[in-house]
Amino acid sequence: MSDSPHRPGDQSHDGLLLAEDLPDGWYLPSRFPGERDDDASAQIDAVLGYDDSITTESQVEGQRTSDENETIDGRWRYLEHQATHTRVMIRLQRQLFAVPEEIRITGVIYLPWRAGDPITSQLLRELPTARIEAAINKRLFAMKRTETITGGKIVLPSGHKISERDLLKPLGDPKKIPDFYELVALQHGRLTQQGDSNPSATMAEINGVALSTAQGWITKARDRGLLPPGRRGRAG
């Protein structure tokens, strides 16, 4: 997330959801519900009891598997439908342990325009959640994401294939390696998947470069839409 100043109450300031991500007929109000100046996501999660971060007996502290994702950084965003004035809040969640990362909708609050109006299954089916998810990920990752194919290989945009076990090897010279920043994103994602709290430092060590160099690679990967925006106060 950028540290640059933003207008209080601006729902799009962190880049997770923009007006362009919404299908025709839906819009993103410029302010949070109730004309709030603050992001109430944490409070909404608390009211709803939305916290499954407590480890179970089968989980080892400090370790995560690829199908586990944080809940602490989910962000609720408020939408309205222009014709019906239906109000919807969606919870956007970074899937940090997917390779590469992606954004998913992990909660929905549906409010008809008039309090007390019934909600039908048809209305719920018409919520364009899948389209919103696809639009967000297309923008954030520029649809340059790699695809895993049969045999455990990952196909890069150039057509080159790489094994997942090779993702933590030195990446080489960015001027000579095709798909270099795609590889940066994949290496960063794999370290995050393994629970690394400072993947940029680990990438610097793996690749034998200065920390500032690794951080520069990550920034360029983000600029290319291969990684989501960074988050304030989080290393790596």
Short mmCIF file of C-alpha atoms in Angstrom, two decimals:
data_model
loop_
_atom_site.label_atom_id
_atom_site.label_comp_id
_atom_site.label_asym_id
_atom_site.label_seq_id
_atom_site.Cartn_x
_atom_site.Cartn_y
_atom_site.Cartn_z
CA MET A 1 0.00 0.00 0.00
CA SER A 2 1.30 3.43 -0.83
CA ASP A 3 2.26 5.83 1.97
CA SER A 4 1.30 8.85 -0.14
CA PRO A 5 -1.42 11.14 1.28
CA HIS A 6 -4.97 10.39 0.22
CA ARG A 7 -8.32 12.07 0.75
CA PRO A 8 -9.98 10.82 3.95
CA GLY A 9 -12.68 8.29 3.20
CA ASP A 10 -11.42 7.51 -0.32
CA GLN A 11 -12.29 3.85 -0.88
CA SER A 12 -9.88 3.45 -3.77
CA HIS A 13 -6.77 4.87 -2.11
CA ASP A 14 -5.04 1.50 -1.64
CA GLY A 15 -5.65 0.31 -5.20
CA LEU A 16 -7.49 -2.84 -4.16
CA LEU A 17 -10.72 -1.74 -5.86
CA LEU A 18 -11.19 0.97 -8.49
CA ALA A 19 -14.31 2.20 -10.27
CA GLU A 20 -13.03 0.60 -13.48
CA ASP A 21 -13.20 -2.86 -11.86
CA LEU A 22 -16.99 -2.76 -11.57
CA PRO A 23 -19.42 -4.00 -14.25
CA ASP A 24 -21.81 -1.57 -15.93
CA GLY A 25 -24.56 -0.45 -13.58
CA TRP A 26 -22.43 -0.56 -10.44
CA TYR A 27 -20.39 2.26 -8.97
CA LEU A 28 -17.94 2.86 -6.16
CA PRO A 29 -19.06 5.70 -3.85
CA SER A 30 -16.28 8.10 -3.02
CA ARG A 31 -16.83 7.64 0.71
CA PHE A 32 -17.29 4.73 3.07
CA PRO A 33 -20.83 3.99 4.34
CA GLY A 34 -22.11 6.66 6.69
CA GLU A 35 -19.70 9.19 5.18
CA ARG A 36 -16.93 7.80 7.37
CA ASP A 37 -13.42 9.17 6.96
CA ASP A 38 -11.81 5.97 8.24
CA ASP A 39 -11.69 2.43 6.90
CA ALA A 40 -13.88 0.38 9.26
CA SER A 41 -12.79 -3.00 7.90
CA ALA A 42 -11.21 -4.14 11.16
CA GLN A 43 -14.30 -3.12 13.14
CA ILE A 44 -16.62 -4.94 10.70
CA ASP A 45 -14.51 -8.09 10.99
CA ALA A 46 -14.67 -7.82 14.78
CA VAL A 47 -18.45 -7.37 14.83
CA LEU A 48 -18.92 -10.35 12.50
CA GLY A 49 -16.43 -12.48 14.39
CA TYR A 50 -14.51 -12.91 11.15
CA ASP A 51 -11.23 -14.27 12.49
CA ASP A 52 -10.08 -17.79 11.76
CA SER A 53 -6.42 -17.06 12.39
CA ILE A 54 -6.30 -19.17 15.58
CA THR A 55 -4.10 -22.17 14.91
CA THR A 56 -5.51 -25.65 15.27
CA GLU A 57 -3.77 -28.66 16.81
CA SER A 58 -2.82 -29.85 13.34
CA GLN A 59 -1.05 -26.59 12.49
CA VAL A 60 2.51 -25.85 13.45
CA GLU A 61 3.03 -22.35 14.76
CA GLY A 62 4.74 -20.15 12.20
CA GLN A 63 4.04 -22.49 9.27
CA ARG A 64 1.26 -22.26 6.70
CA THR A 65 0.15 -24.40 3.81
CA SER A 66 -0.77 -23.20 0.34
CA ASP A 67 -4.51 -23.30 1.04
CA GLU A 68 -4.31 -21.07 4.13
CA ASN A 69 -4.60 -17.29 3.92
CA GLU A 70 -4.53 -14.43 6.39
CA THR A 71 -7.77 -12.83 7.52
CA ILE A 72 -6.29 -9.83 9.29
CA ASP A 73 -5.76 -7.75 6.16
CA GLY A 74 -9.16 -8.15 4.50
CA ARG A 75 -10.71 -4.88 3.31
CA TRP A 76 -14.44 -4.21 3.07
CA ARG A 77 -15.51 -2.01 0.15
CA TYR A 78 -18.92 -0.44 -0.38
CA LEU A 79 -20.69 -0.56 -3.78
CA GLU A 80 -24.05 0.65 -5.05
CA HIS A 81 -26.18 -0.34 -8.02
CA GLN A 82 -27.24 2.70 -10.00
CA ALA A 83 -30.70 1.51 -11.08
CA THR A 84 -31.90 -0.24 -7.92
CA HIS A 85 -29.75 1.57 -5.32
CA THR A 86 -28.91 -1.83 -3.88
CA ARG A 87 -26.03 -1.50 -1.44
CA VAL A 88 -23.37 -4.19 -1.22
CA MET A 89 -20.20 -4.50 0.81
CA ILE A 90 -17.57 -6.96 -0.38
CA ARG A 91 -14.53 -8.14 1.53
CA LEU A 92 -11.37 -8.19 -0.58
CA GLN A 93 -8.62 -10.51 0.57
CA ARG A 94 -5.11 -11.00 -0.74
CA GLN A 95 -4.45 -14.70 -1.21
CA LEU A 96 -0.84 -14.42 -0.08
CA PHE A 97 -0.05 -18.10 -0.29
CA ALA A 98 -1.16 -18.57 -3.87
CA VAL A 99 1.59 -18.53 -6.49
CA PRO A 100 1.34 -15.93 -7.83
CA GLU A 101 -0.78 -13.96 -5.38
CA GLU A 102 -4.35 -12.98 -6.21
CA ILE A 103 -7.33 -11.11 -4.77
CA ARG A 104 -10.53 -12.93 -3.83
CA ILE A 105 -13.88 -11.83 -2.43
CA THR A 106 -14.20 -13.52 0.97
CA GLY A 107 -17.36 -11.91 2.32
CA VAL A 108 -20.51 -10.16 1.13
CA ILE A 109 -23.02 -7.93 2.95
CA TYR A 110 -26.16 -7.32 0.86
CA LEU A 111 -28.53 -4.47 1.75
CA PRO A 112 -31.64 -3.64 -0.34
CA TRP A 113 -32.26 0.05 -0.90
CA ARG A 114 -35.31 0.03 1.38
CA ALA A 115 -34.74 -1.51 4.77
CA GLY A 116 -36.96 -4.54 5.22
CA ASP A 117 -37.22 -5.47 1.53
CA PRO A 118 -36.77 -9.22 0.99
CA ILE A 119 -33.62 -10.66 -0.56
CA THR A 120 -34.25 -13.43 -3.08
CA SER A 121 -31.87 -16.10 -4.28
CA GLN A 122 -32.15 -14.60 -7.75
CA LEU A 123 -30.88 -11.24 -6.52
CA LEU A 124 -27.94 -12.91 -4.83
CA ARG A 125 -27.09 -14.87 -8.00
CA GLU A 126 -26.99 -11.60 -9.91
CA LEU A 127 -24.24 -10.14 -7.74
CA PRO A 128 -21.25 -9.86 -10.11
CA THR A 129 -18.66 -11.09 -7.63
CA ALA A 130 -16.79 -13.30 -10.12
CA ARG A 131 -16.59 -10.48 -12.66
CA ILE A 132 -15.30 -8.05 -10.04
CA GLU A 133 -12.63 -10.52 -8.91
CA ALA A 134 -11.53 -11.11 -12.49
CA ALA A 135 -11.33 -7.39 -13.22
CA ILE A 136 -9.27 -6.68 -10.10
CA ASN A 137 -6.79 -9.44 -10.84
CA LYS A 138 -6.57 -8.49 -14.50
CA ARG A 139 -5.62 -4.97 -13.48
CA LEU A 140 -3.26 -5.86 -10.64
CA PHE A 141 -1.49 -8.65 -12.44
CA ALA A 142 -1.97 -7.40 -16.02
CA MET A 143 -2.99 -10.94 -16.94
CA LYS A 144 0.70 -11.82 -17.20
CA ARG A 145 0.27 -14.45 -14.54
CA THR A 146 1.84 -17.80 -15.19
CA GLU A 147 -0.05 -21.06 -15.36
CA THR A 148 0.92 -24.39 -13.86
CA ILE A 149 0.46 -27.26 -16.31
CA THR A 150 0.56 -31.04 -16.04
CA GLY A 151 3.91 -32.26 -14.82
CA GLY A 152 4.48 -29.51 -12.26
CA LYS A 153 5.86 -27.06 -14.81
CA ILE A 154 5.10 -23.35 -14.90
CA VAL A 155 4.72 -21.71 -18.30
CA LEU A 156 6.11 -18.18 -18.52
CA PRO A 157 4.89 -15.55 -21.03
CA SER A 158 7.83 -16.28 -23.37
CA GLY A 159 6.86 -19.94 -23.47
CA HIS A 160 9.80 -20.98 -21.30
CA LYS A 161 8.94 -23.62 -18.68
CA ILE A 162 10.28 -23.83 -15.16
CA SER A 163 9.81 -26.35 -12.37
CA GLU A 164 8.40 -25.15 -9.06
CA ARG A 165 11.45 -26.55 -7.29
CA ASP A 166 13.61 -24.10 -9.28
CA LEU A 167 11.78 -21.00 -8.06
CA LEU A 168 14.20 -20.50 -5.16
CA LYS A 169 17.36 -20.63 -7.27
CA PRO A 170 19.29 -17.48 -8.33
CA LEU A 171 17.40 -15.62 -11.05
CA GLY A 172 20.38 -14.34 -13.02
CA ASP A 173 20.89 -11.07 -14.88
CA PRO A 174 17.64 -9.12 -15.44
CA LYS A 175 19.01 -7.84 -18.76
CA LYS A 176 19.63 -11.35 -20.09
CA ILE A 177 16.89 -13.52 -18.58
CA PRO A 178 13.52 -13.59 -20.41
CA ASP A 179 10.54 -13.23 -18.07
CA PHE A 180 12.86 -11.97 -15.33
CA TYR A 181 10.23 -9.99 -13.45
CA GLU A 182 7.72 -12.82 -13.74
CA LEU A 183 10.35 -14.95 -12.02
CA VAL A 184 10.84 -12.24 -9.38
CA ALA A 185 7.10 -12.36 -8.66
CA LEU A 186 7.10 -16.15 -8.48
CA GLN A 187 10.12 -16.28 -6.18
CA HIS A 188 8.57 -13.63 -3.93
CA GLY A 189 5.27 -15.55 -3.90
CA ARG A 190 6.96 -18.85 -3.05
CA LEU A 191 8.86 -17.31 -0.13
CA THR A 192 5.65 -15.75 1.14
CA GLN A 193 3.93 -19.12 0.78
CA GLN A 194 6.59 -20.63 3.01
CA GLY A 195 5.90 -18.04 5.71
CA ASP A 196 8.94 -15.83 5.10
CA SER A 197 8.35 -12.56 6.98
CA ASN A 198 10.87 -10.62 4.87
CA PRO A 199 11.01 -12.16 1.39
CA SER A 200 12.95 -9.25 -0.11
CA ALA A 201 15.87 -9.89 2.27
CA THR A 202 15.77 -13.61 1.50
CA MET A 203 15.69 -12.88 -2.23
CA ALA A 204 18.77 -10.68 -1.83
CA GLU A 205 20.56 -13.58 -0.11
CA ILE A 206 19.47 -16.17 -2.69
CA ASN A 207 20.55 -14.00 -5.59
CA GLY A 208 23.74 -12.61 -4.04
CA VAL A 209 22.67 -8.98 -4.43
CA ALA A 210 22.17 -6.02 -2.13
CA LEU A 211 18.84 -5.71 -0.35
CA SER A 212 18.14 -2.48 -2.24
CA THR A 213 18.62 -4.34 -5.54
CA ALA A 214 16.14 -7.06 -4.56
CA GLN A 215 13.69 -4.42 -3.38
CA GLY A 216 14.08 -2.64 -6.71
CA TRP A 217 13.25 -5.87 -8.56
CA ILE A 218 10.12 -6.30 -6.44
CA THR A 219 9.06 -2.71 -7.08
CA LYS A 220 9.43 -3.20 -10.83
CA ALA A 221 7.44 -6.45 -10.64
CA ARG A 222 4.67 -4.54 -8.84
CA ASP A 223 4.83 -1.76 -11.46
CA ARG A 224 4.32 -4.40 -14.15
CA GLY A 225 1.24 -5.73 -12.38
CA LEU A 226 2.94 -9.00 -11.43
CA LEU A 227 2.56 -8.45 -7.68
CA PRO A 228 -0.17 -6.57 -5.80
CA PRO A 229 0.61 -3.22 -4.17
CA GLY A 230 2.76 -3.42 -1.08
CA ARG A 231 1.22 -2.92 2.32
CA ARG A 232 2.20 -0.30 4.89
CA GLY A 233 4.24 -1.66 7.78
CA ARG A 234 4.88 -5.07 6.24
CA ALA A 235 8.42 -6.10 5.34
CA GLY A 236 9.17 -7.56 1.93
#
